[in-house]
Tab-separated table of C-alpha atoms and ligand atoms in Angstrom:
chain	number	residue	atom	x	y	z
X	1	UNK	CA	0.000	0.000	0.000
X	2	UNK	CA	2.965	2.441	-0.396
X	3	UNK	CA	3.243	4.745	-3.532
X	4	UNK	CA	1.019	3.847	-6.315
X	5	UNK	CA	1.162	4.896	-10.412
X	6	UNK	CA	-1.679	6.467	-11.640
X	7	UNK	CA	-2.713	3.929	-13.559
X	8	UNK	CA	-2.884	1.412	-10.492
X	9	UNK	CA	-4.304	3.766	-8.317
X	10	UNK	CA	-6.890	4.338	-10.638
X	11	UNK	CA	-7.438	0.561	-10.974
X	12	UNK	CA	-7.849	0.356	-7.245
X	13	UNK	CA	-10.337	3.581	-7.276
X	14	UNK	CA	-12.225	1.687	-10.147
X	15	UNK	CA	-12.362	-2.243	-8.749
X	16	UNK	CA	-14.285	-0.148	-5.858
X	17	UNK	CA	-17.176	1.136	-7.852
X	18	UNK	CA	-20.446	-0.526	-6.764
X	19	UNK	CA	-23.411	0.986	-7.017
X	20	UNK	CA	-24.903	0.635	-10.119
X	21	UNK	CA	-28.554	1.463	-9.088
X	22	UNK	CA	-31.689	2.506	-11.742
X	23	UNK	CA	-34.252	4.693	-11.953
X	24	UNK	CA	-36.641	5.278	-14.522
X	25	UNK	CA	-37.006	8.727	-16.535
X	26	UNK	CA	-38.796	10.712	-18.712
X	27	UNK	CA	-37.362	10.822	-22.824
X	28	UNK	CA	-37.542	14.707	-21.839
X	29	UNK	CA	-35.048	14.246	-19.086
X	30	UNK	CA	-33.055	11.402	-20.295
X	31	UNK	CA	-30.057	13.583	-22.092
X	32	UNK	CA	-26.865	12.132	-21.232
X	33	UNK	CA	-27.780	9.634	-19.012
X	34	UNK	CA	-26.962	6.150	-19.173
X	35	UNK	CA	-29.281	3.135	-20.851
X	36	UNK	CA	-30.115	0.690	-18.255
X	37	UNK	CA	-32.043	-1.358	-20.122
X	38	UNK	CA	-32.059	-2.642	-24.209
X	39	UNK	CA	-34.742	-1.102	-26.204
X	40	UNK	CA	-36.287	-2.577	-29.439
X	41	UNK	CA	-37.858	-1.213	-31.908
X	42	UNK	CA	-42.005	-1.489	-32.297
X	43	UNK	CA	-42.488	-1.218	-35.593
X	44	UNK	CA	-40.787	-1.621	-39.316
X	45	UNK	CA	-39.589	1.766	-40.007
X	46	UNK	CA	-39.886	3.035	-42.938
X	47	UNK	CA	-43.370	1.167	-42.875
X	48	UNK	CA	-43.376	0.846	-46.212
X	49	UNK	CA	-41.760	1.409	-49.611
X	50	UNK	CA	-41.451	5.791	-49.487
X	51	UNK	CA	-39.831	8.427	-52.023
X	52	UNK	CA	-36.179	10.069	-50.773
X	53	UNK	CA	-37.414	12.814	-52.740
X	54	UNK	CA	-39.743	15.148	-54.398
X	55	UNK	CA	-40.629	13.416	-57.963
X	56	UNK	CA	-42.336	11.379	-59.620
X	57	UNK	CA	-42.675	7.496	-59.013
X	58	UNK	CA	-42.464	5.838	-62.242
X	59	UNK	CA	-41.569	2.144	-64.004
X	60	UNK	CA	-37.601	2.331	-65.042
X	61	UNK	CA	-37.705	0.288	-67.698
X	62	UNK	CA	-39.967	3.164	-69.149
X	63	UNK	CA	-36.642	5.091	-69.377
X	64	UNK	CA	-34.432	3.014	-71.814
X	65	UNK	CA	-34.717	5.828	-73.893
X	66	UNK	CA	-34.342	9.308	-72.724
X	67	UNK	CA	-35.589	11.761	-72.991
X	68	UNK	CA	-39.607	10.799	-72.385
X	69	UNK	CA	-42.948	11.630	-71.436
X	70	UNK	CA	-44.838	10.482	-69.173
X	71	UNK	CA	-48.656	11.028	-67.962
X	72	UNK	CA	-49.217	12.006	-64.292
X	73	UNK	CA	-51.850	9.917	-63.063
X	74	UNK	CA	-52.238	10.797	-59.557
X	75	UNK	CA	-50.337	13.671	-56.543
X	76	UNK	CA	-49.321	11.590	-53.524
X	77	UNK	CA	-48.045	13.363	-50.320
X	78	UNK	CA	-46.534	12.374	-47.149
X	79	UNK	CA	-49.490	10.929	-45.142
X	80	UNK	CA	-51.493	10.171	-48.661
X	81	UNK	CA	-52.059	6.603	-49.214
X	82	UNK	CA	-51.709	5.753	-53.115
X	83	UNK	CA	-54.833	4.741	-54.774
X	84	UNK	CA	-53.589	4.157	-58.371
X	85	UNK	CA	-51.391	0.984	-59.686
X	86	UNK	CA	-48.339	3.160	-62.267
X	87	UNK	CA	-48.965	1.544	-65.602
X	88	UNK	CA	-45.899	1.772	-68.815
X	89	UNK	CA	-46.012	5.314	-69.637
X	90	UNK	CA	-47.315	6.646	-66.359
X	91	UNK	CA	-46.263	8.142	-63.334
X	92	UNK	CA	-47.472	9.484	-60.171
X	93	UNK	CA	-45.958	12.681	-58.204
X	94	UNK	CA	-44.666	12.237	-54.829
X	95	UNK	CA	-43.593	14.186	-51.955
X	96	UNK	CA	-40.873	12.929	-50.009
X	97	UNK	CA	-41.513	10.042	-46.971
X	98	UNK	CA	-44.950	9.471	-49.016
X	99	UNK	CA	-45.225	5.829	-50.505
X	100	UNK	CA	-44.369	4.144	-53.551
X	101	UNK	CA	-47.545	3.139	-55.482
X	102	UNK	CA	-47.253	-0.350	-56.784
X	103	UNK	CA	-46.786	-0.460	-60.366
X	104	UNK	CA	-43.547	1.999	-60.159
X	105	UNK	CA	-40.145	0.389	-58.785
X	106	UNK	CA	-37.960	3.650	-59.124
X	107	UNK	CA	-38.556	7.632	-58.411
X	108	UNK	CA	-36.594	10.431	-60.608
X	109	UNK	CA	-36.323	13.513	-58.243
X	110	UNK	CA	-37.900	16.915	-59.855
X	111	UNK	CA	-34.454	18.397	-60.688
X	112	UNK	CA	-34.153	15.792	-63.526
X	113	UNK	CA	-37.557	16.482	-64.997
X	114	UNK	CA	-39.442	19.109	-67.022
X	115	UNK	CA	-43.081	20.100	-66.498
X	116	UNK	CA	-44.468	19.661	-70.399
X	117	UNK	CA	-48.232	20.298	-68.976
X	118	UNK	CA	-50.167	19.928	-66.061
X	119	UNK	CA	-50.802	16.109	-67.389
X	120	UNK	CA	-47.557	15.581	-69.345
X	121	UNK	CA	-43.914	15.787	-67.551
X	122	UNK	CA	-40.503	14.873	-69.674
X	123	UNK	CA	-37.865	12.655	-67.848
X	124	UNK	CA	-34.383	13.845	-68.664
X	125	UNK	CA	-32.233	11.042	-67.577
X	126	UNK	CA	-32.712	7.440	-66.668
X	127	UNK	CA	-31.607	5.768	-63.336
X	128	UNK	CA	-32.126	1.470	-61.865
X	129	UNK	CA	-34.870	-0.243	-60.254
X	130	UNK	CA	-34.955	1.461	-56.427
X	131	UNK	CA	-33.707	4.826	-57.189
X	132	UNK	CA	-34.393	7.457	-54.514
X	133	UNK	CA	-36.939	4.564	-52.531
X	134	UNK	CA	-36.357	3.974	-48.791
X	135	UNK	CA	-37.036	0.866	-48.380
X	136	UNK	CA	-39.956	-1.326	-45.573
X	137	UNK	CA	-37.514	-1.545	-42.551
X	138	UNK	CA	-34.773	-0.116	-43.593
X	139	UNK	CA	-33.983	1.586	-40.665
X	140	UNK	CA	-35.031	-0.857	-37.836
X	141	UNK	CA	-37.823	-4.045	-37.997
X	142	UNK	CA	-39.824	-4.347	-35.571
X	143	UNK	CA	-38.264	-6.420	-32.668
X	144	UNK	CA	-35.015	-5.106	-33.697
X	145	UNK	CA	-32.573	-4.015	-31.011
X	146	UNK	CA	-32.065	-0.676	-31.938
X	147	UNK	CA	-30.313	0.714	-28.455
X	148	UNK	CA	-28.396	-1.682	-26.041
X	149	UNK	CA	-27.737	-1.639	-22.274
X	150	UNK	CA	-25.285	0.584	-21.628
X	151	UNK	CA	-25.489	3.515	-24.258
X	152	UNK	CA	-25.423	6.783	-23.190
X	153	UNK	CA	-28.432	9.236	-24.861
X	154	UNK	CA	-27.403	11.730	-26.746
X	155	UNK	CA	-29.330	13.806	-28.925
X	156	UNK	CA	-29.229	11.117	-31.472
X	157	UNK	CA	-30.133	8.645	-29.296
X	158	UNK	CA	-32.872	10.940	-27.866
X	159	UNK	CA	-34.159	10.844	-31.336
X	160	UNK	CA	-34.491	7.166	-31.933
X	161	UNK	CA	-35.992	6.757	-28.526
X	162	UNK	CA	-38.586	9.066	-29.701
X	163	UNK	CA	-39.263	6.730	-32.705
X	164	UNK	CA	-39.765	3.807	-31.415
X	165	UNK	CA	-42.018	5.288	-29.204
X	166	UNK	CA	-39.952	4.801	-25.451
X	167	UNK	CA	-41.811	7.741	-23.235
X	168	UNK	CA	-39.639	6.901	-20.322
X	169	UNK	CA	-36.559	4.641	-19.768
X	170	UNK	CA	-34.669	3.102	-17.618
X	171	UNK	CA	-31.007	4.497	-16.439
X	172	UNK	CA	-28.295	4.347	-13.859
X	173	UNK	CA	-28.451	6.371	-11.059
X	174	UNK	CA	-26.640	9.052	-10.772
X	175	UNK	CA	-24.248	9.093	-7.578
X	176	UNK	CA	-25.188	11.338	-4.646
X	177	UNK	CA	-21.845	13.124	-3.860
X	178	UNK	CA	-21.389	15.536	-0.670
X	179	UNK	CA	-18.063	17.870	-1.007
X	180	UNK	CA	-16.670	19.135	2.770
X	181	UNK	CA	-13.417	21.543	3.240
X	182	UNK	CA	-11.179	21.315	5.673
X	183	UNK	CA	-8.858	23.796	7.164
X	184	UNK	CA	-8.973	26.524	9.948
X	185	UNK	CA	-7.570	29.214	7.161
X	186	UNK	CA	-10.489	29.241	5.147
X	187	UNK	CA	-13.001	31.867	4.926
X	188	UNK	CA	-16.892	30.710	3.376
X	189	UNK	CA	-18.133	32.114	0.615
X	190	UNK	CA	-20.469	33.935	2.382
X	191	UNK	CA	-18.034	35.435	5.265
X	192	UNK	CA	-16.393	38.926	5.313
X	193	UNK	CA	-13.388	38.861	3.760
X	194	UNK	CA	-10.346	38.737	6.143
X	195	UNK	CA	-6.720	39.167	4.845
X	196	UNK	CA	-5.448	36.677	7.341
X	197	UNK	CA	-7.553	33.709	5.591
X	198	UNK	CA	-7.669	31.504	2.349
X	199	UNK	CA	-11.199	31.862	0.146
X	200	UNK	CA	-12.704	28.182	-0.015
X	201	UNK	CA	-12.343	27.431	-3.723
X	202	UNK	CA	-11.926	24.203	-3.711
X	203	UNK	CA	-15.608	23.406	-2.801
X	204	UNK	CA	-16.786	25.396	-5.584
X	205	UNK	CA	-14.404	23.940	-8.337
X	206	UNK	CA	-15.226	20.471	-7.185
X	207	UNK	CA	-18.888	21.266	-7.124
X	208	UNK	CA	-18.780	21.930	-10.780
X	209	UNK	CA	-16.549	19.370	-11.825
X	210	UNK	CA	-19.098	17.336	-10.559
X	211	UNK	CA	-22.171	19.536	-12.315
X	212	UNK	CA	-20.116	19.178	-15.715
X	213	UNK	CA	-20.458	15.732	-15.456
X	214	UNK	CA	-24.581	15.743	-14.413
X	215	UNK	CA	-24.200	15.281	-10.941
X	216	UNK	CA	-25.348	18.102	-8.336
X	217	UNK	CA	-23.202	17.278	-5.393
X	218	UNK	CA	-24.373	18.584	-1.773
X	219	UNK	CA	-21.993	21.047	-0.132
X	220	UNK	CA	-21.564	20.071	3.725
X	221	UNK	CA	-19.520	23.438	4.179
X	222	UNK	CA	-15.532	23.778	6.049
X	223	UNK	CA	-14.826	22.096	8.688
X	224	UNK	CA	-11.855	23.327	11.360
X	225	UNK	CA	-8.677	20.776	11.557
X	226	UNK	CA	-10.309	19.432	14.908
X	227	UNK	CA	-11.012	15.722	14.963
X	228	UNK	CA	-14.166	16.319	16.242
X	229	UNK	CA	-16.126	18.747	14.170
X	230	UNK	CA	-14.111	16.716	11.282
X	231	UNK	CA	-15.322	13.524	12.739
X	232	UNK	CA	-19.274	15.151	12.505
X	233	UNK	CA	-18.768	16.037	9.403
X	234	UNK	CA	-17.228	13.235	7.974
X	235	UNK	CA	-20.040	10.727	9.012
X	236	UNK	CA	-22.751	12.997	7.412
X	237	UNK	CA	-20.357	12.731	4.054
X	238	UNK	CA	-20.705	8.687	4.504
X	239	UNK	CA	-24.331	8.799	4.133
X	240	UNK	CA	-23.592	9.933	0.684
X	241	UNK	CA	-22.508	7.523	-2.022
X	242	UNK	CA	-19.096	9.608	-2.930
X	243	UNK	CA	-17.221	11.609	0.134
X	244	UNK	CA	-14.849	14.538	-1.326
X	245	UNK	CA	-12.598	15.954	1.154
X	246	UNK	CA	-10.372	18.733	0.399
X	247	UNK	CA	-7.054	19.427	2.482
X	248	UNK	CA	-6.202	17.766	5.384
X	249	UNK	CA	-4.969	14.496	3.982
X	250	UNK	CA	-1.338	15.067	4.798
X	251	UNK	CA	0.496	13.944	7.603
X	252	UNK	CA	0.968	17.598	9.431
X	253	UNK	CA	0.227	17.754	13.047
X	254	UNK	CA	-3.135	18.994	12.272
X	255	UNK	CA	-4.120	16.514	9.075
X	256	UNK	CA	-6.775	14.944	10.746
X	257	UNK	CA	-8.417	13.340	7.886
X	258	UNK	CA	-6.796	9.850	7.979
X	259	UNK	CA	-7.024	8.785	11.574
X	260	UNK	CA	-10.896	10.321	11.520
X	261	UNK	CA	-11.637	8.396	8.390
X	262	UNK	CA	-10.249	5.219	9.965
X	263	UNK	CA	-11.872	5.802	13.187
X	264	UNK	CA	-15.155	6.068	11.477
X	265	UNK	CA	-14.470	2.600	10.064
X	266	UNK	CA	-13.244	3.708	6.216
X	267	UNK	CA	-11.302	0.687	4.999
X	268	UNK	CA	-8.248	3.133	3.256
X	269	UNK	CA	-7.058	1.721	0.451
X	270	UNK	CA	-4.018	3.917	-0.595
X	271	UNK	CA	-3.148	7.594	0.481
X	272	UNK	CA	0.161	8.093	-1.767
X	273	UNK	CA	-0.052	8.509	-5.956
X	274	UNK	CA	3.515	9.140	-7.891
X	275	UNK	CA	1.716	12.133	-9.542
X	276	UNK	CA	2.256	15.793	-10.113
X	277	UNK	CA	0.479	17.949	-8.904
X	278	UNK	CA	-1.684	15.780	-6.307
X	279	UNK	CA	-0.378	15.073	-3.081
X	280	UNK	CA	-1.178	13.511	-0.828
X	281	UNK	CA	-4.171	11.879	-2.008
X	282	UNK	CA	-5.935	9.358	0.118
X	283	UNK	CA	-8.668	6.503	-1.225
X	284	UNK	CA	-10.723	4.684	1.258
X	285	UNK	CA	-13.846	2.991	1.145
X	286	UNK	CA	-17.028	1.926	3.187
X	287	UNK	CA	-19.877	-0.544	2.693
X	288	UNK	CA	-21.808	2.090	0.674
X	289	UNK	CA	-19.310	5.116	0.176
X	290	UNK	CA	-16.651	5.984	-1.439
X	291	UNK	CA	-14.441	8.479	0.476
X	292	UNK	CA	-11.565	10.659	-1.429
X	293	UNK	CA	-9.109	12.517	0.731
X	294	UNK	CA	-8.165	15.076	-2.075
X	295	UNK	CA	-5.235	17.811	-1.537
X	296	UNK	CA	-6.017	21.087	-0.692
X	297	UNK	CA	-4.142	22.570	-2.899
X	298	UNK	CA	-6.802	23.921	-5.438
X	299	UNK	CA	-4.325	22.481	-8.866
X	300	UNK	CA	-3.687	19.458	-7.149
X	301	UNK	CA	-8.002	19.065	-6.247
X	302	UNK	CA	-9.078	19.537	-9.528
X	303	UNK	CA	-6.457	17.296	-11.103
X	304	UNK	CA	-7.019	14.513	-8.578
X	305	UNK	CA	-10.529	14.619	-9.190
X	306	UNK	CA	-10.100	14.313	-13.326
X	307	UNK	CA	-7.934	11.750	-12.864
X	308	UNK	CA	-10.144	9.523	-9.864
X	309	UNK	CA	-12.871	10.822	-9.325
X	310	UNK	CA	-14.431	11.383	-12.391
X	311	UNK	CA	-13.731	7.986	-13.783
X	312	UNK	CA	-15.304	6.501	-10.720
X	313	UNK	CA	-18.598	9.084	-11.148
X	314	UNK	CA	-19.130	7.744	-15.001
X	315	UNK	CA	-18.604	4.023	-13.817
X	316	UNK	CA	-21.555	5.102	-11.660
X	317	UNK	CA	-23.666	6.217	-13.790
X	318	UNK	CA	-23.026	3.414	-16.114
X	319	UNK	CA	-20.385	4.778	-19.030
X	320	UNK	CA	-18.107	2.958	-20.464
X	321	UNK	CA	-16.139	5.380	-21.858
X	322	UNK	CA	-14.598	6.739	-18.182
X	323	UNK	CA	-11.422	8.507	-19.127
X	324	UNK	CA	-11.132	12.089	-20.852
X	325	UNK	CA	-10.541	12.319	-24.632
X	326	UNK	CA	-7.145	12.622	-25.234
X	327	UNK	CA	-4.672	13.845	-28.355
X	328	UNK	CA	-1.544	14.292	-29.251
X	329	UNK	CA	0.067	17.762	-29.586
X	330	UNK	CA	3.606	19.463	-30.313
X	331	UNK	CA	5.172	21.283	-27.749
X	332	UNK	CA	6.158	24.762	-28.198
X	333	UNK	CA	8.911	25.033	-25.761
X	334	UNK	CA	10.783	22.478	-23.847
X	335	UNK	CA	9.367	20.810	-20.533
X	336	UNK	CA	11.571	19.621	-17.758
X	337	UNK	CA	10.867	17.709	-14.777
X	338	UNK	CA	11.879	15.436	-12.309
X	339	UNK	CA	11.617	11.631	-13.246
X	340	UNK	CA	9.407	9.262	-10.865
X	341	UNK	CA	5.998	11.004	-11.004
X	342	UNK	CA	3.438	11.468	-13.743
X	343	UNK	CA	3.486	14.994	-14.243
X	344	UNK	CA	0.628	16.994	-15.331
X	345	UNK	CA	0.864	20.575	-16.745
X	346	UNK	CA	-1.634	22.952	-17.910
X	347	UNK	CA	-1.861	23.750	-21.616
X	348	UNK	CA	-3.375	25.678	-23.780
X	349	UNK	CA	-3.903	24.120	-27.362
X	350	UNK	CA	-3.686	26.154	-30.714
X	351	UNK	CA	-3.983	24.822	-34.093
X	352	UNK	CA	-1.109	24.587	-36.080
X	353	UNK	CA	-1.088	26.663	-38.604
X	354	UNK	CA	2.241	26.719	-39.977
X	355	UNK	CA	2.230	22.089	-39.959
X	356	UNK	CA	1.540	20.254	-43.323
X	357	UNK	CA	-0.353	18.100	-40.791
X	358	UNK	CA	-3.962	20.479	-41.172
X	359	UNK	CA	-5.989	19.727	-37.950
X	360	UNK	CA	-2.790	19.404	-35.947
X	361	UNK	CA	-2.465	21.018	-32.880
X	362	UNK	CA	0.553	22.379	-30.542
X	363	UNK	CA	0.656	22.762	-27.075
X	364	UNK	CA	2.002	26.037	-24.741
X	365	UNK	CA	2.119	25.752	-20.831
X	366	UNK	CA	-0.296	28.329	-19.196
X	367	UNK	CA	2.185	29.621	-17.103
X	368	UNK	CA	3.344	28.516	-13.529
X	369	UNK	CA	2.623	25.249	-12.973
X	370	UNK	CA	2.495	26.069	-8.964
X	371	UNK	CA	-0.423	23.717	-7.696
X	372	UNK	CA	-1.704	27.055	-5.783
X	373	UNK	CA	-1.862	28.517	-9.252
X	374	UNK	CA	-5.408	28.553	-9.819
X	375	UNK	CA	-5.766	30.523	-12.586
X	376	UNK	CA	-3.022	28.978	-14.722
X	377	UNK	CA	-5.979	26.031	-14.139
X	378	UNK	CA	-8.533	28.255	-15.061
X	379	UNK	CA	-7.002	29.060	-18.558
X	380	UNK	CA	-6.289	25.232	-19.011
X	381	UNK	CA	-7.538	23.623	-22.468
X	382	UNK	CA	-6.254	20.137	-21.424
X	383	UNK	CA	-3.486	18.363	-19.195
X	384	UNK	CA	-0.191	17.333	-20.677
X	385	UNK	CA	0.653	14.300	-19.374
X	386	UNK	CA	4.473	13.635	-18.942
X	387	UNK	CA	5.337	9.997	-18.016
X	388	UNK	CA	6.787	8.914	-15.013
X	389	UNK	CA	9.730	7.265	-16.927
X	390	UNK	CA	10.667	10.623	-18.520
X	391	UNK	CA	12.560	13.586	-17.241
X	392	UNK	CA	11.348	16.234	-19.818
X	393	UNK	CA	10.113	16.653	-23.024
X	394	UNK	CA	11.668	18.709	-25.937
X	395	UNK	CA	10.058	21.412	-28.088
X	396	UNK	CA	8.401	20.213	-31.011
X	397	UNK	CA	7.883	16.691	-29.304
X	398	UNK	CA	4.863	15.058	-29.669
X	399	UNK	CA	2.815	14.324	-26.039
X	400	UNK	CA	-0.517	13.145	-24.975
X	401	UNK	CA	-2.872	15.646	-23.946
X	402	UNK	CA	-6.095	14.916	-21.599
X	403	UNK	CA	-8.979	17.458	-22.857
X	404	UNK	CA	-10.801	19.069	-20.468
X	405	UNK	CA	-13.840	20.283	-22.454
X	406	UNK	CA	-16.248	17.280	-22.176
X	407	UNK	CA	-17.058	17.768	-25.728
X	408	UNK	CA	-14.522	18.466	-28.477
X	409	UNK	CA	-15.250	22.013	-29.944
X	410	UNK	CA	-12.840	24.315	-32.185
X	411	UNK	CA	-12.840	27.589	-33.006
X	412	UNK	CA	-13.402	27.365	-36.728
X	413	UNK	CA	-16.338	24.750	-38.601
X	414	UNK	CA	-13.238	23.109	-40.159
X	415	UNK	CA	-15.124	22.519	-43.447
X	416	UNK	CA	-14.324	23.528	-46.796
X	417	UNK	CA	-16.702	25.766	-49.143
X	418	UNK	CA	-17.820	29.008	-48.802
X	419	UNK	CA	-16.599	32.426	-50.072
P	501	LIG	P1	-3.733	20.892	3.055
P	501	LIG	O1	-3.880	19.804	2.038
P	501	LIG	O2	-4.837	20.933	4.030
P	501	LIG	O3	-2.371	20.817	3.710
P	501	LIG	O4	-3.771	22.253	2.250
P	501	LIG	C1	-2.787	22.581	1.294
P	501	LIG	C2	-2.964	24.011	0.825
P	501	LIG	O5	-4.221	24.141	0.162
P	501	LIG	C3	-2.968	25.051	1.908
P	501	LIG	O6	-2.227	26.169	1.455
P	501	LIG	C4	-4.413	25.406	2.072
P	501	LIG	O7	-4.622	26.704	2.525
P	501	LIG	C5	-4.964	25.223	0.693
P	501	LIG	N1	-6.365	24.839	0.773
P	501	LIG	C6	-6.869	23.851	1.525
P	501	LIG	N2	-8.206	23.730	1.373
P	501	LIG	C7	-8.554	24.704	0.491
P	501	LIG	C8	-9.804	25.117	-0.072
P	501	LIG	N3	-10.952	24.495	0.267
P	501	LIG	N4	-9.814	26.121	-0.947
P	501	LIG	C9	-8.652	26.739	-1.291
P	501	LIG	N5	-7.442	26.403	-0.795
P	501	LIG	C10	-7.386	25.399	0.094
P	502	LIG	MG1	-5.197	21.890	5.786
């Protein structure tokens, strides 16, 4: 139980996730949430043979030759139900998602046609048996699995829910998740500013860490390094399914977290990670919680938390996908450090312009890389990680980069066209 890598302390934090709870909610609710259940579709969608365009439904083997005519026997739009069979040398107009009428096997979109007279229209080109036709069940048969256990609803997803019909689902839980400070030095939110004392950030950074991911944590507040208002504190945190606990976690004369946590019957799995920033960093469990003694340094909070915590959350709530997206940048300038720890700095990520590799992207530190920095934090596009094995990185090497931004955005559409 000495010094763990990242990797195996994230293992440990992982092999620890239980709770894996339901609940059932409304399509209207259900963004991002997790699939708890598989869903099938309840019908054949299309439900029948329908146009992919506006047109005309017509026989192809009318069109050996090009151009022709052909007589419009009937106007068939999406809802319409066709009452005429398309004999050689007919057609019938139809509106897109309206269906084929039997007789015609192919439909030639407007764009390729000429109006001759309100009877008569002249079919430039000629096209195969199924042109422009959706066809019966083409996008799910009824009975079909269309979404399995385990898929997390996105708008897409939203979308398909909605077709086959699936008002309400089922889904993991989300954790509950109570955040408590520790520290005599620190001064609420709400309290009168005092030179002498250290604002509370941490309880507000973790808070949303935890909101970006869909979970609204409770906050139980600060609580003085005294094992006894820590120790009433800490067993309101354990009726919570995730305990954060910022500061305290050291082994100062007044680091009370560890002997309270063990006193309260936490089983504490590991309280040392070869990381940087992020010590010390404690891990213990209960029969029902999960308890994180996370430094107070604010840098070293938030990066303990991307790298544990919210891995753990998503396991929760039923993702696979746990980790952060990461990709590969160039580094402008050179980054040293001391071998033996994974080291994580702050970067800002710009595209690079000047690489034949278009879509490329370089990476610049955002300044100190002080854990107290905050703001350097703040500013942060992503974490570069540097390897434990490695004692620096040159510039213009290639490195891994964790994003931070749940979704991938860039400043630019990244499409060609346009003027
Ligand atoms: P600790 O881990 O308790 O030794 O705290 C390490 C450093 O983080 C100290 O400088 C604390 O003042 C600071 N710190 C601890 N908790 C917080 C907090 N909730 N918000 C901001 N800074 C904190
Ligand atoms: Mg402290």
């Amino acid at each position: 139980m000495g010094n763990l890598s990242v990797r195996d302390a994230q293992t440990c934090v992982l092999e620890h996730v239980l709770i894996r709870d339901t609940e059932v909610v409304k399509l209207e609710a259900s963004l991002g949430r997790v699939l708890a259940e598989e869903i099938r579709a309840n019908r054949d969608q299309p439900p029948y043979d329908v146009s992919a365009m506006d047109g005309f439904a017509l026989r192809s083997t009318d069109l050996a030759m090009t151009p022709v005519a052909l007589t419009i026997i009937e106007d068939i739009k999406a809802g319409d139900m066709p009452g005429k069979t398309v004999q050689a040398g007919q057609c019938s107009r139809i509106m897109t998602g309206a269906p084929v009428p039997a007789g015609a096997d192919a439909v030639i979109r407007v764009e390729d046609t000429r109006m001759l007279s309100d009877e008569n229209v002249e079919i430039r080109i000629g096209v195969d048996a199924g042109n422009d036709i959706r066809l019966l069940g083409e996008n799910m048969r009824n009975g079909q699995v269309v979404l399995s256990n385990g898929t997390e609803i996105t708008p897409g997803v939203i979308g398909v829910l909605a077709t086959v019909k699936c008002a309400q689902m089922k889904v993991y839980r989300r954790p509950r998740v109570a955040i408590l400070s520790t520290g005599n030095e620190l001064e609420g939110l709400d309290e009168p500013v005092d030179p002498d004392k250290i604002p509370n950030s941490n309880s507000y950074a973790l808070m949303a860490q935890a909101q970006a991911l869909g979970i609204e944590p409770v906050l139980l507040g600060i609580a003085r390094d005294d094992p006894e208002e820590l120790a009433q504190f800490v067993r309101r945190g354990l009726l919570f399914d995730v305990l954060l606990i910022s500061g305290g976690s050291s082994v100062g004369l007044h680091d009370h977290v560890r002997p309270t946590l063990e006193a309260l019957g936490v089983d504490m799995h590991f309280w040392r990670v070869e990381m940087r920033p992020g010590h010390p960093l404690a891990f213990g469990t209960t029969a029902s919680t999960m308890v994180f003694g996370l430094p107070g340094n604010p840098v070293s909070s938030m990066v303990c938390f991307e790298q544990f915590v919210l891995p753990a959350l998503r396991r929760m709530m039923g993702h696979s996908h746990l980790f952060r997206r990461t990709i590969k940048a160039r580094l402008t300038h050179p980054v040293k450090i001391r071998p033996g720890r994974t080291e994580f700095i702050r970067v800002v990520l710009e595209r690079n312009e000047s690489s034949r590799l278009p879509g490329s992207y370089v990476a610049s530190s955002t300044g100190t890389q002080s854990s107290g920095a905050l703001l350097s934090m703040a500013l942060a596009d992503g974490l570069l990680v540097v390897p434990s094995t490695s004692s620096g990185l040159a510039a213009g090497e290639s490195a891994v980069i964790q994003l931070l931004d749940g979704a991938v955005f860039q400043d630019e559409p990244g499409i060609e066209g346009g003027t």
